[in-house]
PDB file of C-alpha atoms in Angstrom:
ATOM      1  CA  UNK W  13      10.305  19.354  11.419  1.00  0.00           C
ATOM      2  CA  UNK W  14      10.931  15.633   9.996  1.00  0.00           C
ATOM      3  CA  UNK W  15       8.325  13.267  12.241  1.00  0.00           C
ATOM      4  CA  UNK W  16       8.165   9.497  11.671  1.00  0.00           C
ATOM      5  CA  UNK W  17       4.930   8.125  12.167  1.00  0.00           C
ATOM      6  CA  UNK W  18       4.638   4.128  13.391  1.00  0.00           C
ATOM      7  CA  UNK W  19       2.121   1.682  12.471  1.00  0.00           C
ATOM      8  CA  UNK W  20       3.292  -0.127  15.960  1.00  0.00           C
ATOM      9  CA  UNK W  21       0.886  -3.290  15.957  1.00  0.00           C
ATOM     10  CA  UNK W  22       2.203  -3.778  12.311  1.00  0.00           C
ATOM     11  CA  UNK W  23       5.955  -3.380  13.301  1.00  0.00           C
ATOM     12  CA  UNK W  24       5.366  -5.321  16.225  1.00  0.00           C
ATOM     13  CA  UNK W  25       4.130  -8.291  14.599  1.00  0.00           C
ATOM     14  CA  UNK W  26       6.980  -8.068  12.027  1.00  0.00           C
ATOM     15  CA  UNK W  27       9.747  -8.160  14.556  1.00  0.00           C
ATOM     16  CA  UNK W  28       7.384 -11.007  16.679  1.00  0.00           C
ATOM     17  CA  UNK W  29       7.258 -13.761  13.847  1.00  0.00           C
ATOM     18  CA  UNK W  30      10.194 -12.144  11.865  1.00  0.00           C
ATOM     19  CA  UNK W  31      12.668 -12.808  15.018  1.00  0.00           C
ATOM     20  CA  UNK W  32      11.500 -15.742  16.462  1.00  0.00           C
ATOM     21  CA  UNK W  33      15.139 -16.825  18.171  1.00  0.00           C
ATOM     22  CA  UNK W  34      15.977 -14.068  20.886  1.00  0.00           C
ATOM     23  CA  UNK W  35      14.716 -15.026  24.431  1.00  0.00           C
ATOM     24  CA  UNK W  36      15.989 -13.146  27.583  1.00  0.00           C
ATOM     25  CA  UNK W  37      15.758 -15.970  30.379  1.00  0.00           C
ATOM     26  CA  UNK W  38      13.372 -18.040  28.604  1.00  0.00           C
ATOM     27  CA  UNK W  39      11.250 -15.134  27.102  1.00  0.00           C
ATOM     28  CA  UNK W  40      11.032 -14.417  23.829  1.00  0.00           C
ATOM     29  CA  UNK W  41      11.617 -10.788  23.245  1.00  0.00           C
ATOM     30  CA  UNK W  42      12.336 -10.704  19.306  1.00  0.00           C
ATOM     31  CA  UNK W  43       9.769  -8.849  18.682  1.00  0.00           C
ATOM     32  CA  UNK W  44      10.661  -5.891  21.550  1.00  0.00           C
ATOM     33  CA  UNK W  45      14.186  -6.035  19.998  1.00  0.00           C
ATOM     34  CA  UNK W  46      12.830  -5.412  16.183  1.00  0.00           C
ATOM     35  CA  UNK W  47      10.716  -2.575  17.173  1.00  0.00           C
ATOM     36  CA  UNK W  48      12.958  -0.697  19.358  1.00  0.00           C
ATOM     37  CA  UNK W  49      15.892  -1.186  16.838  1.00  0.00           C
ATOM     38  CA  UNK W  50      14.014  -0.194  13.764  1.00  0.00           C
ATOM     39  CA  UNK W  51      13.142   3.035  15.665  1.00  0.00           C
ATOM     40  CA  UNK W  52      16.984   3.799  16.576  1.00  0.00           C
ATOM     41  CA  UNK W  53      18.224   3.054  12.830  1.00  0.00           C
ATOM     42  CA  UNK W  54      15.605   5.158  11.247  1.00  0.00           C
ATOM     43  CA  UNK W  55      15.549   7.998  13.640  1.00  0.00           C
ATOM     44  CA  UNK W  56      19.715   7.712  12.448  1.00  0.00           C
ATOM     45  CA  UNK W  57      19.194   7.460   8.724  1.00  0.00           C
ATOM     46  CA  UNK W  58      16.047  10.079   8.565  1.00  0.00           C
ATOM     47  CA  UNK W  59      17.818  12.973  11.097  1.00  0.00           C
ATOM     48  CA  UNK W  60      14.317  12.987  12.801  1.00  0.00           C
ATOM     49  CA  UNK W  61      12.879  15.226  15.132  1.00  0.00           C
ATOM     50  CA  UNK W  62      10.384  13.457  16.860  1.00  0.00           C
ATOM     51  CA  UNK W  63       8.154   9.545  16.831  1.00  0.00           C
ATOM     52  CA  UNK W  64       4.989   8.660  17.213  1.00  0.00           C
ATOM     53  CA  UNK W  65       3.893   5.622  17.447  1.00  0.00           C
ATOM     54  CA  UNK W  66       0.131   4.506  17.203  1.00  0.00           C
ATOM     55  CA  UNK W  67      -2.009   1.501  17.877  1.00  0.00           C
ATOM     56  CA  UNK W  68      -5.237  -0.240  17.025  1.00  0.00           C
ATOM     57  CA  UNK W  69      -7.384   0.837  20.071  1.00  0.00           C
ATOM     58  CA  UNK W  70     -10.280  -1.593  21.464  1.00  0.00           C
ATOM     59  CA  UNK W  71     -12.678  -2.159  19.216  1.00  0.00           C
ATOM     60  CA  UNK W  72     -10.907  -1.092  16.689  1.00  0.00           C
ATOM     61  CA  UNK W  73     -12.519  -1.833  13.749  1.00  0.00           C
ATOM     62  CA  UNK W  74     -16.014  -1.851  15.042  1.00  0.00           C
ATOM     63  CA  UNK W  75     -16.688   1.276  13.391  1.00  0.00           C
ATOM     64  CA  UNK W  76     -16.352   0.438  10.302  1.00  0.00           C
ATOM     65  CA  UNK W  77     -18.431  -2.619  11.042  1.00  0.00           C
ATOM     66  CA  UNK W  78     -21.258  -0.931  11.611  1.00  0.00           C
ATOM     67  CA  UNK W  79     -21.172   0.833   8.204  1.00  0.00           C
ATOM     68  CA  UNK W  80     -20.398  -2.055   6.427  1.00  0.00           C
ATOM     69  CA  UNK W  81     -20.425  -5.776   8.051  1.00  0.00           C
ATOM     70  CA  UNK W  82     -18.301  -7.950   5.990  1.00  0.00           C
ATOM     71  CA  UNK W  83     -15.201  -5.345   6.692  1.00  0.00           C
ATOM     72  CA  UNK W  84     -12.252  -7.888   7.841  1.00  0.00           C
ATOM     73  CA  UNK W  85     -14.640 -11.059   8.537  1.00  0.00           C
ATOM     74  CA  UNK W  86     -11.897 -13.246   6.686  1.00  0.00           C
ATOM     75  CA  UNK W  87      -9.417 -11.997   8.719  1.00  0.00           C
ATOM     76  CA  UNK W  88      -7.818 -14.784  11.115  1.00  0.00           C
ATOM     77  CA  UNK W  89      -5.617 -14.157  13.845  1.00  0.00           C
ATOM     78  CA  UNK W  90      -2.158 -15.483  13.510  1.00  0.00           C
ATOM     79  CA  UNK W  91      -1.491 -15.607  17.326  1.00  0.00           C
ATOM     80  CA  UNK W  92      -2.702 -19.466  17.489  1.00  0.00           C
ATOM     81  CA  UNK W  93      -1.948 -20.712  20.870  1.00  0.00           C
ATOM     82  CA  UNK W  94      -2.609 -18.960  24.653  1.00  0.00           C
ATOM     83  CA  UNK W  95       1.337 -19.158  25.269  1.00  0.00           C
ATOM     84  CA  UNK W  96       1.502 -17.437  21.718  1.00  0.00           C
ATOM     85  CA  UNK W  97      -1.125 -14.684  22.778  1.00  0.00           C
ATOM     86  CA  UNK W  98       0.364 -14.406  26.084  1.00  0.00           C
ATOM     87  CA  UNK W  99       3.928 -13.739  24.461  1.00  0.00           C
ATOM     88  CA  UNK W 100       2.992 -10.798  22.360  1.00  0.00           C
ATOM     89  CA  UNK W 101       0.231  -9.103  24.581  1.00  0.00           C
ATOM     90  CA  UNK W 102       3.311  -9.145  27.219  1.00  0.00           C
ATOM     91  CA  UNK W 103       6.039  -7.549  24.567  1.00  0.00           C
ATOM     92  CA  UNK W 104       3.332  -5.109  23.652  1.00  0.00           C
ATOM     93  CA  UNK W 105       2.279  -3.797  26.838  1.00  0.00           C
ATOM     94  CA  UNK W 106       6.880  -3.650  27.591  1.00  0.00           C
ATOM     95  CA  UNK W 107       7.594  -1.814  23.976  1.00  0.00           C
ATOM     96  CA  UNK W 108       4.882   0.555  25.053  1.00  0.00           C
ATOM     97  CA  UNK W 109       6.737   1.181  28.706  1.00  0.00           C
ATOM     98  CA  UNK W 110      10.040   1.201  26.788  1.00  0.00           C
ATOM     99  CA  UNK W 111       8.959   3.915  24.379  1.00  0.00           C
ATOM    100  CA  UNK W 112       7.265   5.998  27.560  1.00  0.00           C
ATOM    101  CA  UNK W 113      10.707   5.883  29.510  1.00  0.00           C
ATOM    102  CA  UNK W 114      12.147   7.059  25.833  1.00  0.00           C
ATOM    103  CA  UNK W 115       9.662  10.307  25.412  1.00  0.00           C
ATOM    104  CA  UNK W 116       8.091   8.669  22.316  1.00  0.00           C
ATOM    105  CA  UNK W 117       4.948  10.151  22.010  1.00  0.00           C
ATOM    106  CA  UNK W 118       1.699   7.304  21.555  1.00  0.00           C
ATOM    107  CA  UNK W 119      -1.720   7.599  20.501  1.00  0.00           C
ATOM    108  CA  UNK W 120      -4.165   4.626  21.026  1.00  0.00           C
ATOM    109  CA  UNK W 121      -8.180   5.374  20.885  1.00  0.00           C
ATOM    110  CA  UNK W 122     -11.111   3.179  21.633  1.00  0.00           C
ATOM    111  CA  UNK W 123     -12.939   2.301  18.097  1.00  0.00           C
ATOM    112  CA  UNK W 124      -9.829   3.792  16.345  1.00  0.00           C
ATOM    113  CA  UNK W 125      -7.663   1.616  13.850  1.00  0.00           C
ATOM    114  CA  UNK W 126      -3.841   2.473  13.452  1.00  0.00           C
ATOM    115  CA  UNK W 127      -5.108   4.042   9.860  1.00  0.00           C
ATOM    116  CA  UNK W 128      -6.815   6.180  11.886  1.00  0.00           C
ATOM    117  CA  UNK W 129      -4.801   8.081  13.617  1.00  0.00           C
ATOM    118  CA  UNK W 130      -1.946   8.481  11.197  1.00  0.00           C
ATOM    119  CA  UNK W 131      -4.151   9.391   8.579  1.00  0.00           C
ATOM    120  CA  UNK W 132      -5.431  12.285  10.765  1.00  0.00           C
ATOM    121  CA  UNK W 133      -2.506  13.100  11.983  1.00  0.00           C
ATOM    122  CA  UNK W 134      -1.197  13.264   8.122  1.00  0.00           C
ATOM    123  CA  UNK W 135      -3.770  15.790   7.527  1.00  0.00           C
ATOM    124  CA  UNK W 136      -3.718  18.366  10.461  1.00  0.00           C
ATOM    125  CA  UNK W 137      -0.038  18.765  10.271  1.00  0.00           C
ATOM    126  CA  UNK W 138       0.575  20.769   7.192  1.00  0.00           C
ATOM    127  CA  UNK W 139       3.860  22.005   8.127  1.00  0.00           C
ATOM    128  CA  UNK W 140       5.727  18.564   9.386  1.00  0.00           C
ATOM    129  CA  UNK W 141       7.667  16.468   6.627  1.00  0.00           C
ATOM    130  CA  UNK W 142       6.274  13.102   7.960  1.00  0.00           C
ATOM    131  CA  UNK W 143       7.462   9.513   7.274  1.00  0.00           C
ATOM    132  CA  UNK W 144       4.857   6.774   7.745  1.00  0.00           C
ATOM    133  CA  UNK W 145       6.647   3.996   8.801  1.00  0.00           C
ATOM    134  CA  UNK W 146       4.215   0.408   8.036  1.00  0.00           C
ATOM    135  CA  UNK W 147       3.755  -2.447   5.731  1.00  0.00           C
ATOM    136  CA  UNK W 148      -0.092  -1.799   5.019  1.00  0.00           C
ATOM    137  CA  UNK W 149      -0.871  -0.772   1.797  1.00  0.00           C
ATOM    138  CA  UNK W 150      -3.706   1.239   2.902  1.00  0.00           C
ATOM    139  CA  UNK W 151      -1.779   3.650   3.879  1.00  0.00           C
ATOM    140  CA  UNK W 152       0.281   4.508   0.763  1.00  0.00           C
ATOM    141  CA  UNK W 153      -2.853   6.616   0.075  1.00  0.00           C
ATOM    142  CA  UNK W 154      -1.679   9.166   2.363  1.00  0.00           C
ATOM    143  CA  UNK W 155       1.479   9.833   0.425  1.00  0.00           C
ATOM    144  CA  UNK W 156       1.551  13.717  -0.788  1.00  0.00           C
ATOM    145  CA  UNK W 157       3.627  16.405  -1.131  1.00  0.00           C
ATOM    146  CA  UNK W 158       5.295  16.303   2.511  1.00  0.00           C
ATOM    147  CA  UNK W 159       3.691  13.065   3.681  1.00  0.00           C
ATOM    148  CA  UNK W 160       6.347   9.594   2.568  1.00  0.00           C
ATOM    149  CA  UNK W 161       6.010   5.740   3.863  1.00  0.00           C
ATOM    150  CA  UNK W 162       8.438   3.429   4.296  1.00  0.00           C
ATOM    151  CA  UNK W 163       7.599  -0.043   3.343  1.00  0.00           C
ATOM    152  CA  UNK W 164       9.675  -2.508   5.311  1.00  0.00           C
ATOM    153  CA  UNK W 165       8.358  -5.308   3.541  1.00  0.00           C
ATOM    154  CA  UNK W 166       9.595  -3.736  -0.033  1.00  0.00           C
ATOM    155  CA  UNK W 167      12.591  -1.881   1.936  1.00  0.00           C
ATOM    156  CA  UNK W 168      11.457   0.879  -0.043  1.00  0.00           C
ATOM    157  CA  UNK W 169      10.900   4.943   1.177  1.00  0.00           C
ATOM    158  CA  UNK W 170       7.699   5.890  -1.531  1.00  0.00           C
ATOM    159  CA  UNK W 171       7.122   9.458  -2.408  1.00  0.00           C
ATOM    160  CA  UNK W 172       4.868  11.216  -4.431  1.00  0.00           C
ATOM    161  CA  UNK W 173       5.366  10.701  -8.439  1.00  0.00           C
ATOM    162  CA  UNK W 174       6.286   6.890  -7.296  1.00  0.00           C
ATOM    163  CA  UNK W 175       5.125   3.757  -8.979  1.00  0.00           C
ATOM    164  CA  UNK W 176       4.501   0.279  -6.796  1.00  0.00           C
ATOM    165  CA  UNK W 177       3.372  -2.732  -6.889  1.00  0.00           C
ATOM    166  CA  UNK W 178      -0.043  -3.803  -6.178  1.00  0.00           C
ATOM    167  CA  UNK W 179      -1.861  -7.000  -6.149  1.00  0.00           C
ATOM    168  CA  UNK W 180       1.432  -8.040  -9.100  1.00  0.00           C
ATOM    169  CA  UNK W 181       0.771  -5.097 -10.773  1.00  0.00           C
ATOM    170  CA  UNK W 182       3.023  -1.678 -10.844  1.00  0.00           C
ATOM    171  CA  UNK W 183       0.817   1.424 -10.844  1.00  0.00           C
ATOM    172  CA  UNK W 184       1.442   5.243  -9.894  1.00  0.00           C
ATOM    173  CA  UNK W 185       1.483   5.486  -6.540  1.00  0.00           C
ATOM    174  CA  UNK W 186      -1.476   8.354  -6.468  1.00  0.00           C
ATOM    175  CA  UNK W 187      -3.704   5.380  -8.167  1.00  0.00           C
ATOM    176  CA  UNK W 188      -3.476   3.163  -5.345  1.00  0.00           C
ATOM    177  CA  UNK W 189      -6.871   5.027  -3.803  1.00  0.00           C
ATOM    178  CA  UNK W 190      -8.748   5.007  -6.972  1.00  0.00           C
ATOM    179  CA  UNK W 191      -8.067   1.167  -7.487  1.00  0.00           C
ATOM    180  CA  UNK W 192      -9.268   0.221  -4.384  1.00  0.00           C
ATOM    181  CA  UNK W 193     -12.531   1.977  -4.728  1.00  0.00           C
ATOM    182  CA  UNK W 194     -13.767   0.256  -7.899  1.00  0.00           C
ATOM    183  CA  UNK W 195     -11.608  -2.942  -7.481  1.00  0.00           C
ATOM    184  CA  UNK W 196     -12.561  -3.467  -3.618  1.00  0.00           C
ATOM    185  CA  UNK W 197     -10.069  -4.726  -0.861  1.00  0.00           C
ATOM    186  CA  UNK W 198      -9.616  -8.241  -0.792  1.00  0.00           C
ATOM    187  CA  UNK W 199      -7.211  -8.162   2.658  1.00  0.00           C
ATOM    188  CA  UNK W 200     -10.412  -6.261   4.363  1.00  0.00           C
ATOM    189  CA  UNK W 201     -12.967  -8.415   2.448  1.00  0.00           C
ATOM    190  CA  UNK W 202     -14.194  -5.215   0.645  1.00  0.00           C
ATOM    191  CA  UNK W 203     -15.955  -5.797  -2.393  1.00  0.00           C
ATOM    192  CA  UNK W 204     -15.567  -3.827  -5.624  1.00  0.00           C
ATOM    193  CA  UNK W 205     -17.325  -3.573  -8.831  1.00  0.00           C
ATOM    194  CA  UNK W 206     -18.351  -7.403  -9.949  1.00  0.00           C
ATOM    195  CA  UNK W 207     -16.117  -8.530 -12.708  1.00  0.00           C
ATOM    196  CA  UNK W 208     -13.585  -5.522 -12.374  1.00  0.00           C
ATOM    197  CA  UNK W 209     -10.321  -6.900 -10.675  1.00  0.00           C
ATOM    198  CA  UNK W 210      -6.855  -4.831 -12.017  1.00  0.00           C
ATOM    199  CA  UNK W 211      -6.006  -6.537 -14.632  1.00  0.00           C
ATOM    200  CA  UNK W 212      -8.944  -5.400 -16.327  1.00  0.00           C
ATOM    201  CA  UNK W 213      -9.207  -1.865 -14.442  1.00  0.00           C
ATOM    202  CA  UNK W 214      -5.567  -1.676 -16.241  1.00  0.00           C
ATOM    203  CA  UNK W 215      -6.486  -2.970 -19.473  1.00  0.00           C
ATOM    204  CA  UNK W 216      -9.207  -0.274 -19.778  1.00  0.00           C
ATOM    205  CA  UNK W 217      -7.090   2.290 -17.978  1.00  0.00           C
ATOM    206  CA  UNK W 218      -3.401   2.159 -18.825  1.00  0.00           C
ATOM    207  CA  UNK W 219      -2.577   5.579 -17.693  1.00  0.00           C
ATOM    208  CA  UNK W 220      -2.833   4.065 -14.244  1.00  0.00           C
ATOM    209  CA  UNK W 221       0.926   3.431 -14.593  1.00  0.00           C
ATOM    210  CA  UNK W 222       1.670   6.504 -15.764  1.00  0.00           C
ATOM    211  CA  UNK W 223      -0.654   9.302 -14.606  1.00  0.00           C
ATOM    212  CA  UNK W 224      -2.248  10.737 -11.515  1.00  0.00           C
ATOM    213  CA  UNK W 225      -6.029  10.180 -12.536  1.00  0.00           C
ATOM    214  CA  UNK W 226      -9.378  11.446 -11.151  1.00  0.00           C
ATOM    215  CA  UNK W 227     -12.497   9.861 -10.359  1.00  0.00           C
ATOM    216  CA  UNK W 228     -13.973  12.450 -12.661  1.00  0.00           C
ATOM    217  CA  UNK W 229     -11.847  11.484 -15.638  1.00  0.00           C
ATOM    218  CA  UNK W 230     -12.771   7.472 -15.003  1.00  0.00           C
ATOM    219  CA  UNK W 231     -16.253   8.972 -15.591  1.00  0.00           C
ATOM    220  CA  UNK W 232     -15.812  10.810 -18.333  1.00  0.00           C
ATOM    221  CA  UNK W 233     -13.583   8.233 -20.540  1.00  0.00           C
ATOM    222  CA  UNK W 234     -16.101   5.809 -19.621  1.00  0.00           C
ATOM    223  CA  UNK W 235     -19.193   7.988 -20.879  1.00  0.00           C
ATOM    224  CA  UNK W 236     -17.311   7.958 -24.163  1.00  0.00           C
ATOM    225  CA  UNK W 237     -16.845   4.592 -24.865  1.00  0.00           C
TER     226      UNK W 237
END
């Protein structure tokens, strides 16, 4: 079975600032249009067999707050205005009645990010080929053997063996995990080791670009040097 698996506040938001000229009497609606057309042309191209779409439930990332406090603090909202706000809390709330009358299936949790949920999903359904469907490059760290994404900002389906570009630099896809645990997340305000950014994690560790590596092995070539 072939599943696609939305990031929806992330498509949402592309379609919302990405569209920004398609009203229906007076309201906008460009970013309704996006999502619900993305969905049609990829359930097309894919053959799918099902879609489910998640979002960031309230208090989303609260959880991870409480573990560590700086998580997302120099994140800004881009909705600027209370007309702007208005807009795309009222497209949300319709692509989510859209997708109901459609039989897409939805998940949205209290204290549960988007990342949540797919990656969950990912890893209690062992026998679905699944398509991840978001921009977010947290998520390429779900990619395996039966688990793809599709990057609509690169227009790029990833799968395993892959290389892609992060932060300017192209590394195996399987790496993408390991450099954000000793280089930190700048996007999420995550802090890595001081002084270790990927140009230097790269000029220590070539193989990056190359090779699946190991936390282990980082160890061990380290102990030698």
């Amino acid at each position: 079975m072939s599943v696609l698996l939305v990031d929806g506040d992330n498509l949402l938001t592309i379609g919302f600032y990405g569209v920004k000229n398609m009203f229906y009497r007076g309201q906008h609606i460009g970013g309704i249009y996006h999502f619900l057309n993305t969905l049609r042309r990829t359930f097309e191209a894919y053959n799918l067999d099902k879609i489910v779409v998640f979002w960031d439930g309230l208090e989303g990332s609260q959880t991870r707050k409480k573990i560590y406090a700086p998580y997302k603090e120099n994140r800004k909202s881009r909705l600027r205005s209370e007309e702007e706000i208005s807009s795309y809390t009222f497209q949300r709330d319709r692509v989510k009645q859209y997708l109901e009358e459609l039989y897409v299936r939805q998940g949205e949790y209290e204290f549960c990010e988007t990342d949540d949920n797919i990656a969950y999903y990912t890893q209690n359904s062992p026998d679905e080929n699944k398509i991840i469907y978001s921009s977010d490059g947290d998520l390429t760290q779900l990619v395996s053997e039966n688990t793809q994404i599709f990057n609509p900002s690169h227009q790029k389906l990833y799968k395993q063996n892959d290389s892609i570009v992060y932060d300017h630099e192209e590394i195996l896809i399987e790496n993408v995990k390991l450099v954000k645990m000793l280089c930190g997340d700048s996007s999420d305000n995550i802090a890595g080791i001081k002084g270790m950014g990927i140009k230097r994690f790269l000029s220590i560790f070539p193989e990056l670009k190359t090779e699946h590596l190991s936390i282990e092995q980082i160890k061990d070539k380290t102990n030698e040097m």
